[in-house]
Amino acid sequence: LGLAIAHELIRAHGGTVELVESIGGRTVFAVTIPDQPVRLDQARNGLRRPA
């Protein structure tokens, strides 16, 4: 649940979450967030989906 929430917040800011590696029970993710602001209407459109 925590990763799903983090993913939605990062997407709302125009960023991405990627799995870098998973070895021996340890998982590493790369998070990128652009340094340019995302317009609110763009962020909302990217998050809409059927319930």
mmCIF entry with sequence, helices, sheets and N, C-alpha, C, O atoms, coordinates in Angstrom:
data_MODEL
# 
_entry.id   MODEL 
# 
_entity.id                         1 
_entity.type                       polymer 
_entity.pdbx_number_of_molecules   1 
# 
_entity_poly.entity_id                      1 
_entity_poly.type                           'polypeptide(L)' 
_entity_poly.nstd_linkage                   no 
_entity_poly.nstd_monomer                   no 
_entity_poly.pdbx_seq_one_letter_code       LGLAIAHELIRAHGGTVELVESIGGRTVFAVTIPDQPVRLDQARNGLRRPA 
_entity_poly.pdbx_seq_one_letter_code_can   LGLAIAHELIRAHGGTVELVESIGGRTVFAVTIPDQPVRLDQARNGLRRPA 
_entity_poly.pdbx_strand_id                 A 
# 
loop_
_entity_poly_seq.entity_id 
_entity_poly_seq.num 
_entity_poly_seq.mon_id 
_entity_poly_seq.hetero 
1 1  LEU n 
1 2  GLY n 
1 3  LEU n 
1 4  ALA n 
1 5  ILE n 
1 6  ALA n 
1 7  HIS n 
1 8  GLU n 
1 9  LEU n 
1 10 ILE n 
1 11 ARG n 
1 12 ALA n 
1 13 HIS n 
1 14 GLY n 
1 15 GLY n 
1 16 THR n 
1 17 VAL n 
1 18 GLU n 
1 19 LEU n 
1 20 VAL n 
1 21 GLU n 
1 22 SER n 
1 23 ILE n 
1 24 GLY n 
1 25 GLY n 
1 26 ARG n 
1 27 THR n 
1 28 VAL n 
1 29 PHE n 
1 30 ALA n 
1 31 VAL n 
1 32 THR n 
1 33 ILE n 
1 34 PRO n 
1 35 ASP n 
1 36 GLN n 
1 37 PRO n 
1 38 VAL n 
1 39 ARG n 
1 40 LEU n 
1 41 ASP n 
1 42 GLN n 
1 43 ALA n 
1 44 ARG n 
1 45 ASN n 
1 46 GLY n 
1 47 LEU n 
1 48 ARG n 
1 49 ARG n 
1 50 PRO n 
1 51 ALA n 
# 
_struct_asym.id          A 
_struct_asym.entity_id   1 
# 
loop_
_struct_conf.conf_type_id 
_struct_conf.id 
_struct_conf.pdbx_PDB_helix_id 
_struct_conf.beg_label_comp_id 
_struct_conf.beg_label_asym_id 
_struct_conf.beg_label_seq_id 
_struct_conf.pdbx_beg_PDB_ins_code 
_struct_conf.end_label_comp_id 
_struct_conf.end_label_asym_id 
_struct_conf.end_label_seq_id 
_struct_conf.pdbx_end_PDB_ins_code 
_struct_conf.beg_auth_comp_id 
_struct_conf.beg_auth_asym_id 
_struct_conf.beg_auth_seq_id 
_struct_conf.end_auth_comp_id 
_struct_conf.end_auth_asym_id 
_struct_conf.end_auth_seq_id 
_struct_conf.pdbx_PDB_helix_class 
_struct_conf.details 
_struct_conf.pdbx_PDB_helix_length 
HELX_P HELX_P1 AA1 GLY A 2  ? ALA A 12 ? GLY A 2  ALA A 12 1 ? 11 
HELX_P HELX_P2 AA2 LEU A 40 ? LEU A 47 ? LEU A 40 LEU A 47 1 ? 8  
# 
_struct_conf_type.id          HELX_P 
_struct_conf_type.criteria    ? 
_struct_conf_type.reference   ? 
# 
_struct_sheet.id               AA1 
_struct_sheet.type             ? 
_struct_sheet.number_strands   2 
_struct_sheet.details          ? 
# 
_struct_sheet_order.sheet_id     AA1 
_struct_sheet_order.range_id_1   1 
_struct_sheet_order.range_id_2   2 
_struct_sheet_order.offset       ? 
_struct_sheet_order.sense        anti-parallel 
# 
loop_
_struct_sheet_range.sheet_id 
_struct_sheet_range.id 
_struct_sheet_range.beg_label_comp_id 
_struct_sheet_range.beg_label_asym_id 
_struct_sheet_range.beg_label_seq_id 
_struct_sheet_range.pdbx_beg_PDB_ins_code 
_struct_sheet_range.end_label_comp_id 
_struct_sheet_range.end_label_asym_id 
_struct_sheet_range.end_label_seq_id 
_struct_sheet_range.pdbx_end_PDB_ins_code 
_struct_sheet_range.beg_auth_comp_id 
_struct_sheet_range.beg_auth_asym_id 
_struct_sheet_range.beg_auth_seq_id 
_struct_sheet_range.end_auth_comp_id 
_struct_sheet_range.end_auth_asym_id 
_struct_sheet_range.end_auth_seq_id 
AA1 1 THR A 16 ? ILE A 23 ? THR A 16 ILE A 23 
AA1 2 ARG A 26 ? THR A 32 ? ARG A 26 THR A 32 
# 
loop_
_atom_site.group_PDB 
_atom_site.id 
_atom_site.type_symbol 
_atom_site.label_atom_id 
_atom_site.label_alt_id 
_atom_site.label_comp_id 
_atom_site.label_asym_id 
_atom_site.label_entity_id 
_atom_site.label_seq_id 
_atom_site.pdbx_PDB_ins_code 
_atom_site.Cartn_x 
_atom_site.Cartn_y 
_atom_site.Cartn_z 
_atom_site.occupancy 
_atom_site.B_iso_or_equiv 
_atom_site.pdbx_formal_charge 
_atom_site.auth_seq_id 
_atom_site.auth_comp_id 
_atom_site.auth_asym_id 
_atom_site.auth_atom_id 
_atom_site.pdbx_PDB_model_num 
ATOM 1   N N  . LEU A 1 1  ? 0.831   -1.195  0.000   1.00 0.00 ? 1  LEU A N  1 
ATOM 2   C CA . LEU A 1 1  ? 0.000   0.000   0.000   1.00 0.00 ? 1  LEU A CA 1 
ATOM 3   C C  . LEU A 1 1  ? 0.870   1.251   0.000   1.00 0.00 ? 1  LEU A C  1 
ATOM 4   O O  . LEU A 1 1  ? 0.545   2.217   -0.691  1.00 0.00 ? 1  LEU A O  1 
ATOM 5   N N  . GLY A 1 2  ? 1.951   1.259   0.746   1.00 0.00 ? 2  GLY A N  1 
ATOM 6   C CA . GLY A 1 2  ? 2.817   2.431   0.814   1.00 0.00 ? 2  GLY A CA 1 
ATOM 7   C C  . GLY A 1 2  ? 3.431   2.791   -0.527  1.00 0.00 ? 2  GLY A C  1 
ATOM 8   O O  . GLY A 1 2  ? 3.506   3.968   -0.880  1.00 0.00 ? 2  GLY A O  1 
ATOM 9   N N  . LEU A 1 3  ? 3.874   1.780   -1.284  1.00 0.00 ? 3  LEU A N  1 
ATOM 10  C CA . LEU A 1 3  ? 4.462   2.037   -2.591  1.00 0.00 ? 3  LEU A CA 1 
ATOM 11  C C  . LEU A 1 3  ? 3.411   2.568   -3.555  1.00 0.00 ? 3  LEU A C  1 
ATOM 12  O O  . LEU A 1 3  ? 3.711   3.440   -4.370  1.00 0.00 ? 3  LEU A O  1 
ATOM 13  N N  . ALA A 1 4  ? 2.192   2.062   -3.479  1.00 0.00 ? 4  ALA A N  1 
ATOM 14  C CA . ALA A 1 4  ? 1.116   2.539   -4.354  1.00 0.00 ? 4  ALA A CA 1 
ATOM 15  C C  . ALA A 1 4  ? 0.809   4.010   -4.091  1.00 0.00 ? 4  ALA A C  1 
ATOM 16  O O  . ALA A 1 4  ? 0.613   4.781   -5.030  1.00 0.00 ? 4  ALA A O  1 
ATOM 17  N N  . ILE A 1 5  ? 0.768   4.396   -2.835  1.00 0.00 ? 5  ILE A N  1 
ATOM 18  C CA . ILE A 1 5  ? 0.508   5.794   -2.480  1.00 0.00 ? 5  ILE A CA 1 
ATOM 19  C C  . ILE A 1 5  ? 1.668   6.673   -2.939  1.00 0.00 ? 5  ILE A C  1 
ATOM 20  O O  . ILE A 1 5  ? 1.453   7.737   -3.520  1.00 0.00 ? 5  ILE A O  1 
ATOM 21  N N  . ALA A 1 6  ? 2.885   6.235   -2.681  1.00 0.00 ? 6  ALA A N  1 
ATOM 22  C CA . ALA A 1 6  ? 4.057   6.998   -3.115  1.00 0.00 ? 6  ALA A CA 1 
ATOM 23  C C  . ALA A 1 6  ? 4.061   7.159   -4.632  1.00 0.00 ? 6  ALA A C  1 
ATOM 24  O O  . ALA A 1 6  ? 4.364   8.237   -5.144  1.00 0.00 ? 6  ALA A O  1 
ATOM 25  N N  . HIS A 1 7  ? 3.727   6.094   -5.346  1.00 0.00 ? 7  HIS A N  1 
ATOM 26  C CA . HIS A 1 7  ? 3.705   6.136   -6.811  1.00 0.00 ? 7  HIS A CA 1 
ATOM 27  C C  . HIS A 1 7  ? 2.707   7.168   -7.310  1.00 0.00 ? 7  HIS A C  1 
ATOM 28  O O  . HIS A 1 7  ? 3.021   7.931   -8.224  1.00 0.00 ? 7  HIS A O  1 
ATOM 29  N N  . GLU A 1 8  ? 1.520   7.210   -6.737  1.00 0.00 ? 8  GLU A N  1 
ATOM 30  C CA . GLU A 1 8  ? 0.505   8.187   -7.148  1.00 0.00 ? 8  GLU A CA 1 
ATOM 31  C C  . GLU A 1 8  ? 0.963   9.617   -6.867  1.00 0.00 ? 8  GLU A C  1 
ATOM 32  O O  . GLU A 1 8  ? 0.751   10.503  -7.694  1.00 0.00 ? 8  GLU A O  1 
ATOM 33  N N  . LEU A 1 9  ? 1.581   9.851   -5.724  1.00 0.00 ? 9  LEU A N  1 
ATOM 34  C CA . LEU A 1 9  ? 2.070   11.195  -5.397  1.00 0.00 ? 9  LEU A CA 1 
ATOM 35  C C  . LEU A 1 9  ? 3.185   11.622  -6.352  1.00 0.00 ? 9  LEU A C  1 
ATOM 36  O O  . LEU A 1 9  ? 3.226   12.768  -6.799  1.00 0.00 ? 9  LEU A O  1 
ATOM 37  N N  . ILE A 1 10 ? 4.074   10.703  -6.653  1.00 0.00 ? 10 ILE A N  1 
ATOM 38  C CA . ILE A 1 10 ? 5.178   11.009  -7.559  1.00 0.00 ? 10 ILE A CA 1 
ATOM 39  C C  . ILE A 1 10 ? 4.648   11.275  -8.962  1.00 0.00 ? 10 ILE A C  1 
ATOM 40  O O  . ILE A 1 10 ? 5.104   12.209  -9.622  1.00 0.00 ? 10 ILE A O  1 
ATOM 41  N N  . ARG A 1 11 ? 3.698   10.475  -9.430  1.00 0.00 ? 11 ARG A N  1 
ATOM 42  C CA . ARG A 1 11 ? 3.077   10.701  -10.744 1.00 0.00 ? 11 ARG A CA 1 
ATOM 43  C C  . ARG A 1 11 ? 2.375   12.047  -10.791 1.00 0.00 ? 11 ARG A C  1 
ATOM 44  O O  . ARG A 1 11 ? 2.420   12.728  -11.816 1.00 0.00 ? 11 ARG A O  1 
ATOM 45  N N  . ALA A 1 12 ? 1.725   12.444  -9.701  1.00 0.00 ? 12 ALA A N  1 
ATOM 46  C CA . ALA A 1 12 ? 1.023   13.729  -9.655  1.00 0.00 ? 12 ALA A CA 1 
ATOM 47  C C  . ALA A 1 12 ? 1.987   14.895  -9.857  1.00 0.00 ? 12 ALA A C  1 
ATOM 48  O O  . ALA A 1 12 ? 1.587   15.974  -10.293 1.00 0.00 ? 12 ALA A O  1 
ATOM 49  N N  . HIS A 1 13 ? 3.253   14.666  -9.536  1.00 0.00 ? 13 HIS A N  1 
ATOM 50  C CA . HIS A 1 13 ? 4.268   15.703  -9.706  1.00 0.00 ? 13 HIS A CA 1 
ATOM 51  C C  . HIS A 1 13 ? 5.057   15.514  -11.001 1.00 0.00 ? 13 HIS A C  1 
ATOM 52  O O  . HIS A 1 13 ? 6.079   16.169  -11.210 1.00 0.00 ? 13 HIS A O  1 
ATOM 53  N N  . GLY A 1 14 ? 4.582   14.618  -11.868 1.00 0.00 ? 14 GLY A N  1 
ATOM 54  C CA . GLY A 1 14 ? 5.229   14.403  -13.156 1.00 0.00 ? 14 GLY A CA 1 
ATOM 55  C C  . GLY A 1 14 ? 6.442   13.502  -13.102 1.00 0.00 ? 14 GLY A C  1 
ATOM 56  O O  . GLY A 1 14 ? 7.240   13.489  -14.039 1.00 0.00 ? 14 GLY A O  1 
ATOM 57  N N  . GLY A 1 15 ? 6.598   12.750  -12.030 1.00 0.00 ? 15 GLY A N  1 
ATOM 58  C CA . GLY A 1 15 ? 7.767   11.897  -11.859 1.00 0.00 ? 15 GLY A CA 1 
ATOM 59  C C  . GLY A 1 15 ? 7.501   10.437  -12.167 1.00 0.00 ? 15 GLY A C  1 
ATOM 60  O O  . GLY A 1 15 ? 6.414   10.058  -12.603 1.00 0.00 ? 15 GLY A O  1 
ATOM 61  N N  . THR A 1 16 ? 8.521   9.627   -11.929 1.00 0.00 ? 16 THR A N  1 
ATOM 62  C CA . THR A 1 16 ? 8.429   8.190   -12.163 1.00 0.00 ? 16 THR A CA 1 
ATOM 63  C C  . THR A 1 16 ? 9.070   7.426   -11.009 1.00 0.00 ? 16 THR A C  1 
ATOM 64  O O  . THR A 1 16 ? 9.905   7.955   -10.275 1.00 0.00 ? 16 THR A O  1 
ATOM 65  N N  . VAL A 1 17 ? 8.657   6.169   -10.872 1.00 0.00 ? 17 VAL A N  1 
ATOM 66  C CA . VAL A 1 17 ? 9.264   5.242   -9.919  1.00 0.00 ? 17 VAL A CA 1 
ATOM 67  C C  . VAL A 1 17 ? 9.657   4.007   -10.717 1.00 0.00 ? 17 VAL A C  1 
ATOM 68  O O  . VAL A 1 17 ? 8.835   3.439   -11.437 1.00 0.00 ? 17 VAL A O  1 
ATOM 69  N N  . GLU A 1 18 ? 10.909  3.593   -10.590 1.00 0.00 ? 18 GLU A N  1 
ATOM 70  C CA . GLU A 1 18 ? 11.391  2.420   -11.316 1.00 0.00 ? 18 GLU A CA 1 
ATOM 71  C C  . GLU A 1 18 ? 12.091  1.463   -10.367 1.00 0.00 ? 18 GLU A C  1 
ATOM 72  O O  . GLU A 1 18 ? 12.798  1.883   -9.451  1.00 0.00 ? 18 GLU A O  1 
ATOM 73  N N  . LEU A 1 19 ? 11.886  0.175   -10.596 1.00 0.00 ? 19 LEU A N  1 
ATOM 74  C CA . LEU A 1 19 ? 12.607  -0.848  -9.850  1.00 0.00 ? 19 LEU A CA 1 
ATOM 75  C C  . LEU A 1 19 ? 14.018  -0.935  -10.412 1.00 0.00 ? 19 LEU A C  1 
ATOM 76  O O  . LEU A 1 19 ? 14.201  -1.207  -11.599 1.00 0.00 ? 19 LEU A O  1 
ATOM 77  N N  . VAL A 1 20 ? 15.012  -0.705  -9.568  1.00 0.00 ? 20 VAL A N  1 
ATOM 78  C CA . VAL A 1 20 ? 16.404  -0.753  -10.007 1.00 0.00 ? 20 VAL A CA 1 
ATOM 79  C C  . VAL A 1 20 ? 16.951  -2.166  -9.843  1.00 0.00 ? 20 VAL A C  1 
ATOM 80  O O  . VAL A 1 20 ? 17.532  -2.722  -10.776 1.00 0.00 ? 20 VAL A O  1 
ATOM 81  N N  . GLU A 1 21 ? 16.768  -2.744  -8.665  1.00 0.00 ? 21 GLU A N  1 
ATOM 82  C CA . GLU A 1 21 ? 17.228  -4.112  -8.439  1.00 0.00 ? 21 GLU A CA 1 
ATOM 83  C C  . GLU A 1 21 ? 16.530  -4.709  -7.229  1.00 0.00 ? 21 GLU A C  1 
ATOM 84  O O  . GLU A 1 21 ? 16.048  -3.995  -6.349  1.00 0.00 ? 21 GLU A O  1 
ATOM 85  N N  . SER A 1 22 ? 16.488  -6.019  -7.207  1.00 0.00 ? 22 SER A N  1 
ATOM 86  C CA . SER A 1 22 ? 15.924  -6.756  -6.087  1.00 0.00 ? 22 SER A CA 1 
ATOM 87  C C  . SER A 1 22 ? 16.788  -7.988  -5.875  1.00 0.00 ? 22 SER A C  1 
ATOM 88  O O  . SER A 1 22 ? 16.670  -8.977  -6.598  1.00 0.00 ? 22 SER A O  1 
ATOM 89  N N  . ILE A 1 23 ? 17.664  -7.914  -4.867  1.00 0.00 ? 23 ILE A N  1 
ATOM 90  C CA . ILE A 1 23 ? 18.613  -8.997  -4.610  1.00 0.00 ? 23 ILE A CA 1 
ATOM 91  C C  . ILE A 1 23 ? 18.612  -9.317  -3.121  1.00 0.00 ? 23 ILE A C  1 
ATOM 92  O O  . ILE A 1 23 ? 18.722  -8.419  -2.286  1.00 0.00 ? 23 ILE A O  1 
ATOM 93  N N  . GLY A 1 24 ? 18.489  -10.579 -2.796  1.00 0.00 ? 24 GLY A N  1 
ATOM 94  C CA . GLY A 1 24 ? 18.599  -11.013 -1.407  1.00 0.00 ? 24 GLY A CA 1 
ATOM 95  C C  . GLY A 1 24 ? 17.616  -10.353 -0.456  1.00 0.00 ? 24 GLY A C  1 
ATOM 96  O O  . GLY A 1 24 ? 17.972  -10.039 0.680   1.00 0.00 ? 24 GLY A O  1 
ATOM 97  N N  . GLY A 1 25 ? 16.396  -10.141 -0.898  1.00 0.00 ? 25 GLY A N  1 
ATOM 98  C CA . GLY A 1 25 ? 15.381  -9.558  -0.030  1.00 0.00 ? 25 GLY A CA 1 
ATOM 99  C C  . GLY A 1 25 ? 15.410  -8.041  0.050   1.00 0.00 ? 25 GLY A C  1 
ATOM 100 O O  . GLY A 1 25 ? 14.570  -7.443  0.722   1.00 0.00 ? 25 GLY A O  1 
ATOM 101 N N  . ARG A 1 26 ? 16.363  -7.410  -0.626  1.00 0.00 ? 26 ARG A N  1 
ATOM 102 C CA . ARG A 1 26 ? 16.448  -5.946  -0.638  1.00 0.00 ? 26 ARG A CA 1 
ATOM 103 C C  . ARG A 1 26 ? 15.977  -5.439  -1.993  1.00 0.00 ? 26 ARG A C  1 
ATOM 104 O O  . ARG A 1 26 ? 16.363  -5.969  -3.035  1.00 0.00 ? 26 ARG A O  1 
ATOM 105 N N  . THR A 1 27 ? 15.149  -4.422  -1.971  1.00 0.00 ? 27 THR A N  1 
ATOM 106 C CA . THR A 1 27 ? 14.626  -3.846  -3.198  1.00 0.00 ? 27 THR A CA 1 
ATOM 107 C C  . THR A 1 27 ? 15.031  -2.382  -3.267  1.00 0.00 ? 27 THR A C  1 
ATOM 108 O O  . THR A 1 27 ? 14.893  -1.642  -2.293  1.00 0.00 ? 27 THR A O  1 
ATOM 109 N N  . VAL A 1 28 ? 15.531  -1.972  -4.426  1.00 0.00 ? 28 VAL A N  1 
ATOM 110 C CA . VAL A 1 28 ? 15.966  -0.593  -4.630  1.00 0.00 ? 28 VAL A CA 1 
ATOM 111 C C  . VAL A 1 28 ? 15.123  0.027   -5.740  1.00 0.00 ? 28 VAL A C  1 
ATOM 112 O O  . VAL A 1 28 ? 14.999  -0.534  -6.828  1.00 0.00 ? 28 VAL A O  1 
ATOM 113 N N  . PHE A 1 29 ? 14.546  1.191   -5.451  1.00 0.00 ? 29 PHE A N  1 
ATOM 114 C CA . PHE A 1 29 ? 13.751  1.922   -6.426  1.00 0.00 ? 29 PHE A CA 1 
ATOM 115 C C  . PHE A 1 29 ? 14.440  3.234   -6.759  1.00 0.00 ? 29 PHE A C  1 
ATOM 116 O O  . PHE A 1 29 ? 15.092  3.835   -5.905  1.00 0.00 ? 29 PHE A O  1 
ATOM 117 N N  . ALA A 1 30 ? 14.293  3.677   -8.003  1.00 0.00 ? 30 ALA A N  1 
ATOM 118 C CA . ALA A 1 30 ? 14.774  4.998   -8.418  1.00 0.00 ? 30 ALA A CA 1 
ATOM 119 C C  . ALA A 1 30 ? 13.557  5.894   -8.590  1.00 0.00 ? 30 ALA A C  1 
ATOM 120 O O  . ALA A 1 30 ? 12.613  5.544   -9.297  1.00 0.00 ? 30 ALA A O  1 
ATOM 121 N N  . VAL A 1 31 ? 13.585  7.050   -7.943  1.00 0.00 ? 31 VAL A N  1 
ATOM 122 C CA . VAL A 1 31 ? 12.492  8.017   -8.025  1.00 0.00 ? 31 VAL A CA 1 
ATOM 123 C C  . VAL A 1 31 ? 13.020  9.259   -8.719  1.00 0.00 ? 31 VAL A C  1 
ATOM 124 O O  . VAL A 1 31 ? 14.048  9.811   -8.327  1.00 0.00 ? 31 VAL A O  1 
ATOM 125 N N  . THR A 1 32 ? 12.310  9.697   -9.755  1.00 0.00 ? 32 THR A N  1 
ATOM 126 C CA . THR A 1 32 ? 12.669  10.941  -10.431 1.00 0.00 ? 32 THR A CA 1 
ATOM 127 C C  . THR A 1 32 ? 11.477  11.881  -10.404 1.00 0.00 ? 32 THR A C  1 
ATOM 128 O O  . THR A 1 32 ? 10.340  11.476  -10.648 1.00 0.00 ? 32 THR A O  1 
ATOM 129 N N  . ILE A 1 33 ? 11.755  13.138  -10.103 1.00 0.00 ? 33 ILE A N  1 
ATOM 130 C CA . ILE A 1 33 ? 10.728  14.182  -10.111 1.00 0.00 ? 33 ILE A CA 1 
ATOM 131 C C  . ILE A 1 33 ? 11.326  15.359  -10.869 1.00 0.00 ? 33 ILE A C  1 
ATOM 132 O O  . ILE A 1 33 ? 12.399  15.844  -10.510 1.00 0.00 ? 33 ILE A O  1 
ATOM 133 N N  . PRO A 1 34 ? 10.639  15.830  -11.924 1.00 0.00 ? 34 PRO A N  1 
ATOM 134 C CA . PRO A 1 34 ? 11.195  16.934  -12.702 1.00 0.00 ? 34 PRO A CA 1 
ATOM 135 C C  . PRO A 1 34 ? 11.290  18.220  -11.882 1.00 0.00 ? 34 PRO A C  1 
ATOM 136 O O  . PRO A 1 34 ? 10.502  18.448  -10.964 1.00 0.00 ? 34 PRO A O  1 
ATOM 137 N N  . ASP A 1 35 ? 12.265  19.051  -12.229 1.00 0.00 ? 35 ASP A N  1 
ATOM 138 C CA . ASP A 1 35 ? 12.413  20.308  -11.509 1.00 0.00 ? 35 ASP A CA 1 
ATOM 139 C C  . ASP A 1 35 ? 11.525  21.411  -12.084 1.00 0.00 ? 35 ASP A C  1 
ATOM 140 O O  . ASP A 1 35 ? 11.523  22.537  -11.586 1.00 0.00 ? 35 ASP A O  1 
ATOM 141 N N  . GLN A 1 36 ? 10.780  21.082  -13.125 1.00 0.00 ? 36 GLN A N  1 
ATOM 142 C CA . GLN A 1 36 ? 9.822   22.027  -13.697 1.00 0.00 ? 36 GLN A CA 1 
ATOM 143 C C  . GLN A 1 36 ? 8.442   21.741  -13.128 1.00 0.00 ? 36 GLN A C  1 
ATOM 144 O O  . GLN A 1 36 ? 8.071   20.576  -12.987 1.00 0.00 ? 36 GLN A O  1 
ATOM 145 N N  . PRO A 1 37 ? 7.668   22.776  -12.795 1.00 0.00 ? 37 PRO A N  1 
ATOM 146 C CA . PRO A 1 37 ? 6.330   22.540  -12.248 1.00 0.00 ? 37 PRO A CA 1 
ATOM 147 C C  . PRO A 1 37 ? 5.411   21.883  -13.277 1.00 0.00 ? 37 PRO A C  1 
ATOM 148 O O  . PRO A 1 37 ? 5.539   22.106  -14.481 1.00 0.00 ? 37 PRO A O  1 
ATOM 149 N N  . VAL A 1 38 ? 4.491   21.077  -12.780 1.00 0.00 ? 38 VAL A N  1 
ATOM 150 C CA . VAL A 1 38 ? 3.475   20.439  -13.610 1.00 0.00 ? 38 VAL A CA 1 
ATOM 151 C C  . VAL A 1 38 ? 2.182   21.205  -13.416 1.00 0.00 ? 38 VAL A C  1 
ATOM 152 O O  . VAL A 1 38 ? 1.787   21.487  -12.285 1.00 0.00 ? 38 VAL A O  1 
ATOM 153 N N  . ARG A 1 39 ? 1.518   21.543  -14.519 1.00 0.00 ? 39 ARG A N  1 
ATOM 154 C CA . ARG A 1 39 ? 0.241   22.246  -14.402 1.00 0.00 ? 39 ARG A CA 1 
ATOM 155 C C  . ARG A 1 39 ? -0.766  21.336  -13.721 1.00 0.00 ? 39 ARG A C  1 
ATOM 156 O O  . ARG A 1 39 ? -0.782  20.129  -13.960 1.00 0.00 ? 39 ARG A O  1 
ATOM 157 N N  . LEU A 1 40 ? -1.601  21.911  -12.878 1.00 0.00 ? 40 LEU A N  1 
ATOM 158 C CA . LEU A 1 40 ? -2.557  21.145  -12.088 1.00 0.00 ? 40 LEU A CA 1 
ATOM 159 C C  . LEU A 1 40 ? -3.488  20.330  -12.970 1.00 0.00 ? 40 LEU A C  1 
ATOM 160 O O  . LEU A 1 40 ? -3.775  19.178  -12.643 1.00 0.00 ? 40 LEU A O  1 
ATOM 161 N N  . ASP A 1 41 ? -3.974  20.889  -14.082 1.00 0.00 ? 41 ASP A N  1 
ATOM 162 C CA . ASP A 1 41 ? -4.879  20.139  -14.949 1.00 0.00 ? 41 ASP A CA 1 
ATOM 163 C C  . ASP A 1 41 ? -4.179  18.940  -15.583 1.00 0.00 ? 41 ASP A C  1 
ATOM 164 O O  . ASP A 1 41 ? -4.821  17.914  -15.809 1.00 0.00 ? 41 ASP A O  1 
ATOM 165 N N  . GLN A 1 42 ? -2.885  19.037  -15.874 1.00 0.00 ? 42 GLN A N  1 
ATOM 166 C CA . GLN A 1 42 ? -2.139  17.894  -16.406 1.00 0.00 ? 42 GLN A CA 1 
ATOM 167 C C  . GLN A 1 42 ? -2.012  16.799  -15.353 1.00 0.00 ? 42 GLN A C  1 
ATOM 168 O O  . GLN A 1 42 ? -2.175  15.620  -15.664 1.00 0.00 ? 42 GLN A O  1 
ATOM 169 N N  . ALA A 1 43 ? -1.726  17.172  -14.131 1.00 0.00 ? 43 ALA A N  1 
ATOM 170 C CA . ALA A 1 43 ? -1.575  16.197  -13.052 1.00 0.00 ? 43 ALA A CA 1 
ATOM 171 C C  . ALA A 1 43 ? -2.892  15.483  -12.798 1.00 0.00 ? 43 ALA A C  1 
ATOM 172 O O  . ALA A 1 43 ? -2.912  14.264  -12.630 1.00 0.00 ? 43 ALA A O  1 
ATOM 173 N N  . ARG A 1 44 ? -3.985  16.219  -12.767 1.00 0.00 ? 44 ARG A N  1 
ATOM 174 C CA . ARG A 1 44 ? -5.289  15.600  -12.504 1.00 0.00 ? 44 ARG A CA 1 
ATOM 175 C C  . ARG A 1 44 ? -5.690  14.650  -13.619 1.00 0.00 ? 44 ARG A C  1 
ATOM 176 O O  . ARG A 1 44 ? -6.219  13.572  -13.345 1.00 0.00 ? 44 ARG A O  1 
ATOM 177 N N  . ASN A 1 45 ? -5.451  15.025  -14.870 1.00 0.00 ? 45 ASN A N  1 
ATOM 178 C CA . ASN A 1 45 ? -5.812  14.157  -15.988 1.00 0.00 ? 45 ASN A CA 1 
ATOM 179 C C  . ASN A 1 45 ? -5.022  12.859  -15.953 1.00 0.00 ? 45 ASN A C  1 
ATOM 180 O O  . ASN A 1 45 ? -5.548  11.809  -16.320 1.00 0.00 ? 45 ASN A O  1 
ATOM 181 N N  . GLY A 1 46 ? -3.776  12.912  -15.521 1.00 0.00 ? 46 GLY A N  1 
ATOM 182 C CA . GLY A 1 46 ? -2.956  11.707  -15.454 1.00 0.00 ? 46 GLY A CA 1 
ATOM 183 C C  . GLY A 1 46 ? -3.375  10.752  -14.356 1.00 0.00 ? 46 GLY A C  1 
ATOM 184 O O  . GLY A 1 46 ? -3.034  9.570   -14.412 1.00 0.00 ? 46 GLY A O  1 
ATOM 185 N N  . LEU A 1 47 ? -4.111  11.232  -13.351 1.00 0.00 ? 47 LEU A N  1 
ATOM 186 C CA . LEU A 1 47 ? -4.495  10.389  -12.226 1.00 0.00 ? 47 LEU A CA 1 
ATOM 187 C C  . LEU A 1 47 ? -5.908  9.848   -12.325 1.00 0.00 ? 47 LEU A C  1 
ATOM 188 O O  . LEU A 1 47 ? -6.299  8.996   -11.526 1.00 0.00 ? 47 LEU A O  1 
ATOM 189 N N  . ARG A 1 48 ? -6.675  10.321  -13.281 1.00 0.00 ? 48 ARG A N  1 
ATOM 190 C CA . ARG A 1 48 ? -8.064  9.847   -13.385 1.00 0.00 ? 48 ARG A CA 1 
ATOM 191 C C  . ARG A 1 48 ? -8.109  8.454   -13.978 1.00 0.00 ? 48 ARG A C  1 
ATOM 192 O O  . ARG A 1 48 ? -7.464  8.157   -14.984 1.00 0.00 ? 48 ARG A O  1 
ATOM 193 N N  . ARG A 1 49 ? -8.891  7.609   -13.325 1.00 0.00 ? 49 ARG A N  1 
ATOM 194 C CA . ARG A 1 49 ? -9.109  6.258   -13.827 1.00 0.00 ? 49 ARG A CA 1 
ATOM 195 C C  . ARG A 1 49 ? -10.376 5.720   -13.177 1.00 0.00 ? 49 ARG A C  1 
ATOM 196 O O  . ARG A 1 49 ? -10.781 6.210   -12.123 1.00 0.00 ? 49 ARG A O  1 
ATOM 197 N N  . PRO A 1 50 ? -11.002 4.729   -13.781 1.00 0.00 ? 50 PRO A N  1 
ATOM 198 C CA . PRO A 1 50 ? -12.241 4.180   -13.204 1.00 0.00 ? 50 PRO A CA 1 
ATOM 199 C C  . PRO A 1 50 ? -12.001 3.572   -11.830 1.00 0.00 ? 50 PRO A C  1 
ATOM 200 O O  . PRO A 1 50 ? -10.938 3.010   -11.567 1.00 0.00 ? 50 PRO A O  1 
ATOM 201 N N  . ALA A 1 51 ? -12.979 3.685   -10.974 1.00 0.00 ? 51 ALA A N  1 
ATOM 202 C CA . ALA A 1 51 ? -12.873 3.111   -9.625  1.00 0.00 ? 51 ALA A CA 1 
ATOM 203 C C  . ALA A 1 51 ? -13.149 1.631   -9.642  1.00 0.00 ? 51 ALA A C  1 
ATOM 204 O O  . ALA A 1 51 ? -13.105 0.982   -8.597  1.00 0.00 ? 51 ALA A O  1 
# 
